[in-house]
PDB file of C-alpha atoms and ligand atoms in Angstrom:
ATOM      1  CA  UNK A   1     -20.593   5.409 -55.022  1.00 67.00           C
ATOM      2  CA  UNK A   2     -19.892   6.171 -51.364  1.00 80.00           C
ATOM      3  CA  UNK A   3     -16.129   6.492 -51.967  1.00 75.00           C
ATOM      4  CA  UNK A   4     -16.614   8.646 -55.074  1.00 80.00           C
ATOM      5  CA  UNK A   5     -19.414  10.995 -53.983  1.00 83.00           C
ATOM      6  CA  UNK A   6     -19.766  10.513 -50.235  1.00 82.00           C
ATOM      7  CA  UNK A   7     -23.392   9.558 -50.839  1.00 92.00           C
ATOM      8  CA  UNK A   8     -24.456   6.030 -49.850  1.00 93.00           C
ATOM      9  CA  UNK A   9     -26.531   3.991 -52.296  1.00 94.00           C
ATOM     10  CA  UNK A  10     -30.224   3.468 -51.478  1.00 94.00           C
ATOM     11  CA  UNK A  11     -29.468  -0.219 -50.736  1.00 95.00           C
ATOM     12  CA  UNK A  12     -26.732   0.732 -48.284  1.00 95.00           C
ATOM     13  CA  UNK A  13     -29.069   3.162 -46.541  1.00 96.00           C
ATOM     14  CA  UNK A  14     -31.823   0.533 -46.375  1.00 96.00           C
ATOM     15  CA  UNK A  15     -29.393  -1.933 -44.796  1.00 96.00           C
ATOM     16  CA  UNK A  16     -29.165   0.337 -41.746  1.00 97.00           C
ATOM     17  CA  UNK A  17     -32.931   0.514 -41.160  1.00 97.00           C
ATOM     18  CA  UNK A  18     -34.714  -2.123 -39.095  1.00 96.00           C
ATOM     19  CA  UNK A  19     -37.886  -3.557 -40.611  1.00 92.00           C
ATOM     20  CA  UNK A  20     -40.829  -1.149 -40.622  1.00 89.00           C
ATOM     21  CA  UNK A  21     -42.757  -2.958 -37.853  1.00 94.00           C
ATOM     22  CA  UNK A  22     -39.866  -2.267 -35.443  1.00 97.00           C
ATOM     23  CA  UNK A  23     -40.208   1.431 -36.223  1.00 98.00           C
ATOM     24  CA  UNK A  24     -43.536   1.744 -34.433  1.00 97.00           C
ATOM     25  CA  UNK A  25     -41.065   2.573 -31.666  1.00 98.00           C
ATOM     26  CA  UNK A  26     -38.130   4.977 -32.157  1.00 98.00           C
ATOM     27  CA  UNK A  27     -34.900   3.273 -33.208  1.00 98.00           C
ATOM     28  CA  UNK A  28     -31.398   4.527 -33.923  1.00 98.00           C
ATOM     29  CA  UNK A  29     -30.253   4.419 -37.541  1.00 98.00           C
ATOM     30  CA  UNK A  30     -26.475   4.056 -37.637  1.00 98.00           C
ATOM     31  CA  UNK A  31     -25.245   5.493 -40.923  1.00 97.00           C
ATOM     32  CA  UNK A  32     -21.627   4.750 -40.211  1.00 96.00           C
ATOM     33  CA  UNK A  33     -20.201   3.253 -43.385  1.00 95.00           C
ATOM     34  CA  UNK A  34     -16.429   3.386 -42.879  1.00 94.00           C
ATOM     35  CA  UNK A  35     -14.065   1.283 -40.765  1.00 95.00           C
ATOM     36  CA  UNK A  36     -12.738   4.044 -38.518  1.00 95.00           C
ATOM     37  CA  UNK A  37     -11.340   4.064 -34.955  1.00 97.00           C
ATOM     38  CA  UNK A  38     -14.356   5.542 -33.178  1.00 97.00           C
ATOM     39  CA  UNK A  39     -16.815   4.405 -30.536  1.00 96.00           C
ATOM     40  CA  UNK A  40     -18.648   7.227 -28.641  1.00 96.00           C
ATOM     41  CA  UNK A  41     -21.933   5.806 -29.909  1.00 97.00           C
ATOM     42  CA  UNK A  42     -21.252   2.546 -28.098  1.00 97.00           C
ATOM     43  CA  UNK A  43     -20.014   4.134 -24.877  1.00 96.00           C
ATOM     44  CA  UNK A  44     -22.856   6.694 -24.758  1.00 95.00           C
ATOM     45  CA  UNK A  45     -25.680   4.163 -25.014  1.00 97.00           C
ATOM     46  CA  UNK A  46     -27.059   3.389 -21.554  1.00 97.00           C
ATOM     47  CA  UNK A  47     -28.842   0.294 -22.857  1.00 98.00           C
ATOM     48  CA  UNK A  48     -25.920  -1.525 -24.538  1.00 97.00           C
ATOM     49  CA  UNK A  49     -27.814  -1.294 -27.808  1.00 98.00           C
ATOM     50  CA  UNK A  50     -24.755  -0.450 -29.927  1.00 98.00           C
ATOM     51  CA  UNK A  51     -22.032  -3.006 -30.434  1.00 97.00           C
ATOM     52  CA  UNK A  52     -18.609  -2.307 -31.902  1.00 97.00           C
ATOM     53  CA  UNK A  53     -16.643  -4.946 -30.040  1.00 90.00           C
ATOM     54  CA  UNK A  54     -12.934  -5.265 -29.322  1.00 93.00           C
ATOM     55  CA  UNK A  55     -11.763  -3.927 -32.689  1.00 96.00           C
ATOM     56  CA  UNK A  56     -12.556  -0.201 -32.496  1.00 97.00           C
ATOM     57  CA  UNK A  57     -12.386   0.023 -36.311  1.00 97.00           C
ATOM     58  CA  UNK A  58     -15.466  -2.182 -36.656  1.00 97.00           C
ATOM     59  CA  UNK A  59     -18.636  -0.477 -37.872  1.00 97.00           C
ATOM     60  CA  UNK A  60     -21.303  -0.231 -35.125  1.00 97.00           C
ATOM     61  CA  UNK A  61     -24.258  -2.594 -35.099  1.00 97.00           C
ATOM     62  CA  UNK A  62     -27.611  -1.835 -33.469  1.00 98.00           C
ATOM     63  CA  UNK A  63     -29.309  -4.355 -31.213  1.00 98.00           C
ATOM     64  CA  UNK A  64     -32.770  -3.271 -32.294  1.00 97.00           C
ATOM     65  CA  UNK A  65     -34.677  -4.773 -29.365  1.00 97.00           C
ATOM     66  CA  UNK A  66     -32.491  -2.970 -26.829  1.00 98.00           C
ATOM     67  CA  UNK A  67     -32.755   0.479 -28.436  1.00 98.00           C
ATOM     68  CA  UNK A  68     -35.257   2.785 -26.729  1.00 98.00           C
ATOM     69  CA  UNK A  69     -34.761   5.653 -29.185  1.00 98.00           C
ATOM     70  CA  UNK A  70     -33.530   7.921 -26.386  1.00 96.00           C
ATOM     71  CA  UNK A  71     -31.257   9.842 -28.789  1.00 96.00           C
ATOM     72  CA  UNK A  72     -28.167   9.982 -26.559  1.00 95.00           C
ATOM     73  CA  UNK A  73     -26.027   8.411 -29.271  1.00 97.00           C
ATOM     74  CA  UNK A  74     -27.230  10.978 -31.839  1.00 97.00           C
ATOM     75  CA  UNK A  75     -25.504  13.908 -30.181  1.00 95.00           C
ATOM     76  CA  UNK A  76     -22.479  11.838 -29.114  1.00 95.00           C
ATOM     77  CA  UNK A  77     -21.458  10.889 -32.662  1.00 96.00           C
ATOM     78  CA  UNK A  78     -18.699  13.216 -33.949  1.00 94.00           C
ATOM     79  CA  UNK A  79     -19.570  12.276 -37.530  1.00 94.00           C
ATOM     80  CA  UNK A  80     -23.262  13.239 -37.231  1.00 95.00           C
ATOM     81  CA  UNK A  81     -23.902   9.744 -38.584  1.00 97.00           C
ATOM     82  CA  UNK A  82     -26.823   8.743 -36.354  1.00 98.00           C
ATOM     83  CA  UNK A  83     -30.496   9.666 -36.375  1.00 98.00           C
ATOM     84  CA  UNK A  84     -33.466   8.138 -34.579  1.00 98.00           C
ATOM     85  CA  UNK A  85     -36.491   7.267 -36.713  1.00 98.00           C
ATOM     86  CA  UNK A  86     -40.071   6.259 -35.878  1.00 98.00           C
ATOM     87  CA  UNK A  87     -43.194   5.724 -37.971  1.00 98.00           C
ATOM     88  CA  UNK A  88     -46.277   7.468 -36.574  1.00 97.00           C
ATOM     89  CA  UNK A  89     -49.194   7.023 -38.961  1.00 97.00           C
ATOM     90  CA  UNK A  90     -48.529   9.030 -42.114  1.00 97.00           C
ATOM     91  CA  UNK A  91     -45.486  10.723 -40.578  1.00 98.00           C
ATOM     92  CA  UNK A  92     -41.889   9.670 -40.063  1.00 98.00           C
ATOM     93  CA  UNK A  93     -40.583  11.277 -36.894  1.00 98.00           C
ATOM     94  CA  UNK A  94     -36.841  11.816 -36.653  1.00 98.00           C
ATOM     95  CA  UNK A  95     -34.406  12.947 -34.016  1.00 98.00           C
ATOM     96  CA  UNK A  96     -31.440  14.436 -35.848  1.00 98.00           C
ATOM     97  CA  UNK A  97     -28.211  16.192 -34.825  1.00 97.00           C
ATOM     98  CA  UNK A  98     -27.933  19.853 -35.840  1.00 96.00           C
ATOM     99  CA  UNK A  99     -24.951  22.198 -35.516  1.00 94.00           C
ATOM    100  CA  UNK A 100     -25.761  25.131 -37.800  1.00 93.00           C
ATOM    101  CA  UNK A 101     -27.090  28.635 -37.250  1.00 92.00           C
ATOM    102  CA  UNK A 102     -29.849  29.696 -37.092  1.00 94.00           C
ATOM    103  CA  UNK A 103     -31.415  27.079 -34.870  1.00 95.00           C
ATOM    104  CA  UNK A 104     -34.981  26.058 -35.727  1.00 97.00           C
ATOM    105  CA  UNK A 105     -37.853  26.775 -33.368  1.00 97.00           C
ATOM    106  CA  UNK A 106     -40.656  24.426 -32.404  1.00 98.00           C
ATOM    107  CA  UNK A 107     -43.615  24.686 -34.799  1.00 98.00           C
ATOM    108  CA  UNK A 108     -41.662  26.016 -37.783  1.00 98.00           C
ATOM    109  CA  UNK A 109     -41.670  24.352 -41.183  1.00 98.00           C
ATOM    110  CA  UNK A 110     -38.182  23.846 -42.609  1.00 98.00           C
ATOM    111  CA  UNK A 111     -37.001  22.151 -45.779  1.00 98.00           C
ATOM    112  CA  UNK A 112     -36.484  18.398 -45.506  1.00 98.00           C
ATOM    113  CA  UNK A 113     -33.248  17.467 -47.272  1.00 98.00           C
ATOM    114  CA  UNK A 114     -31.956  14.188 -48.739  1.00 97.00           C
ATOM    115  CA  UNK A 115     -28.433  12.736 -48.763  1.00 96.00           C
ATOM    116  CA  UNK A 116     -27.610  14.630 -51.970  1.00 95.00           C
ATOM    117  CA  UNK A 117     -28.505  17.939 -50.332  1.00 96.00           C
ATOM    118  CA  UNK A 118     -31.729  18.327 -52.298  1.00 97.00           C
ATOM    119  CA  UNK A 119     -34.941  19.665 -50.779  1.00 97.00           C
ATOM    120  CA  UNK A 120     -37.513  16.857 -50.906  1.00 98.00           C
ATOM    121  CA  UNK A 121     -40.325  17.737 -48.482  1.00 98.00           C
ATOM    122  CA  UNK A 122     -41.581  19.861 -45.612  1.00 98.00           C
ATOM    123  CA  UNK A 123     -40.119  19.101 -42.190  1.00 98.00           C
ATOM    124  CA  UNK A 124     -42.149  20.232 -39.189  1.00 98.00           C
ATOM    125  CA  UNK A 125     -40.031  21.074 -36.167  1.00 98.00           C
ATOM    126  CA  UNK A 126     -41.520  19.289 -33.136  1.00 98.00           C
ATOM    127  CA  UNK A 127     -38.851  19.969 -30.516  1.00 97.00           C
ATOM    128  CA  UNK A 128     -35.408  21.488 -30.090  1.00 96.00           C
ATOM    129  CA  UNK A 129     -33.095  20.290 -27.326  1.00 94.00           C
ATOM    130  CA  UNK A 130     -29.788  22.087 -26.838  1.00 90.00           C
ATOM    131  CA  UNK A 131     -27.840  21.062 -23.767  1.00 79.00           C
ATOM    132  CA  UNK A 132     -24.356  22.316 -22.910  1.00 76.00           C
ATOM    133  CA  UNK A 133     -23.224  18.758 -22.211  1.00 76.00           C
ATOM    134  CA  UNK A 134     -23.799  18.016 -25.902  1.00 75.00           C
ATOM    135  CA  UNK A 135     -21.134  20.566 -26.875  1.00 75.00           C
ATOM    136  CA  UNK A 136     -23.450  22.654 -29.068  1.00 83.00           C
ATOM    137  CA  UNK A 137     -24.928  19.724 -30.961  1.00 92.00           C
ATOM    138  CA  UNK A 138     -28.691  20.199 -30.807  1.00 95.00           C
ATOM    139  CA  UNK A 139     -31.137  17.302 -30.952  1.00 96.00           C
ATOM    140  CA  UNK A 140     -33.961  18.301 -33.282  1.00 97.00           C
ATOM    141  CA  UNK A 141     -37.198  16.306 -33.400  1.00 98.00           C
ATOM    142  CA  UNK A 142     -39.009  16.777 -36.697  1.00 98.00           C
ATOM    143  CA  UNK A 143     -41.741  15.115 -38.761  1.00 98.00           C
ATOM    144  CA  UNK A 144     -41.822  14.446 -42.499  1.00 98.00           C
ATOM    145  CA  UNK A 145     -44.310  12.525 -44.678  1.00 98.00           C
ATOM    146  CA  UNK A 146     -43.681   8.800 -44.134  1.00 97.00           C
ATOM    147  CA  UNK A 147     -42.859   8.187 -47.807  1.00 98.00           C
ATOM    148  CA  UNK A 148     -39.591  10.026 -47.176  1.00 98.00           C
ATOM    149  CA  UNK A 149     -38.535   7.678 -44.356  1.00 97.00           C
ATOM    150  CA  UNK A 150     -35.517   6.376 -46.266  1.00 97.00           C
ATOM    151  CA  UNK A 151     -34.662   9.597 -48.136  1.00 98.00           C
ATOM    152  CA  UNK A 152     -34.875  12.333 -45.487  1.00 98.00           C
ATOM    153  CA  UNK A 153     -31.678  12.965 -43.591  1.00 97.00           C
ATOM    154  CA  UNK A 154     -31.603  16.563 -42.343  1.00 98.00           C
ATOM    155  CA  UNK A 155     -33.216  20.004 -42.380  1.00 98.00           C
ATOM    156  CA  UNK A 156     -32.385  23.345 -43.965  1.00 97.00           C
ATOM    157  CA  UNK A 157     -33.823  26.732 -43.099  1.00 96.00           C
ATOM    158  CA  UNK A 158     -36.465  27.833 -45.568  1.00 91.00           C
ATOM    159  CA  UNK A 159     -35.495  31.090 -47.293  1.00 85.00           C
TER     160      UNK A 159
HETATM  161  S1  SF4 B 201     -31.126   5.848 -29.287  1.00 60.26           S
HETATM  162 FE1  SF4 B 201     -30.579   5.542 -27.095  1.00 60.26          FE
HETATM  163  S2  SF4 B 201     -30.994   3.370 -26.724  1.00 60.26           S
HETATM  164 FE2  SF4 B 201     -30.931   3.625 -28.966  1.00 60.26          FE
HETATM  165  S3  SF4 B 201     -28.821   3.145 -29.511  1.00 60.26           S
HETATM  166 FE3  SF4 B 201     -28.943   5.383 -29.228  1.00 60.26          FE
HETATM  167  S4  SF4 B 201     -28.325   5.703 -27.076  1.00 60.26           S
HETATM  168 FE4  SF4 B 201     -28.831   3.526 -27.315  1.00 60.26          FE
HETATM  169  S1  SF4 B 202     -19.737   7.538 -32.958  1.00 60.26           S
HETATM  170 FE1  SF4 B 202     -20.553   7.894 -35.021  1.00 60.26          FE
HETATM  171  S2  SF4 B 202     -18.755   7.905 -36.382  1.00 60.26           S
HETATM  172 FE2  SF4 B 202     -18.130   6.973 -34.431  1.00 60.26          FE
HETATM  173  S3  SF4 B 202     -18.407   4.746 -34.746  1.00 60.26           S
HETATM  174 FE3  SF4 B 202     -20.291   5.534 -33.810  1.00 60.26          FE
HETATM  175  S4  SF4 B 202     -21.663   6.000 -35.551  1.00 60.26           S
HETATM  176 FE4  SF4 B 202     -19.561   5.803 -36.369  1.00 60.26          FE
END
């Protein structure tokens, strides 16, 4: 399915999530599904929580216990393949990369979008960080209902 549509199967997505009890703290979700020569995620992590190893074509693995959820790897990934996820009560809180215009503003409600590009829920914008060192990739913190933990992937401006 991934090769044909570019959309990972639900099982493939689930394989990149740590168990729910680990998500009481923010953890990186590495949705990197191809063997490609790339490693900024590994080199950007100050906590050695991402392992690729000597073969740069190897898909990255998260060392869950080492990940603090800082989000540095999110904006370093050229493929926009990383988010940070955390469960907070009835909300799933994400840090996602965002490179489109317009930029969201804190407090706004945007559409929450799944991996097929479909609107699935409200996404409340909690914070917007845009630093020049991130080369125009913003780090957006947003909250969606927790039942969309494994479906939500990004936001779209509400028209
Ligand atoms: S979120 Fe921070 S600690 Fe976790 S893997 Fe990414 S850079 Fe490392
Ligand atoms: S930086 Fe992104 S695309 Fe590159 S290996 Fe890491 S997760 Fe995959």
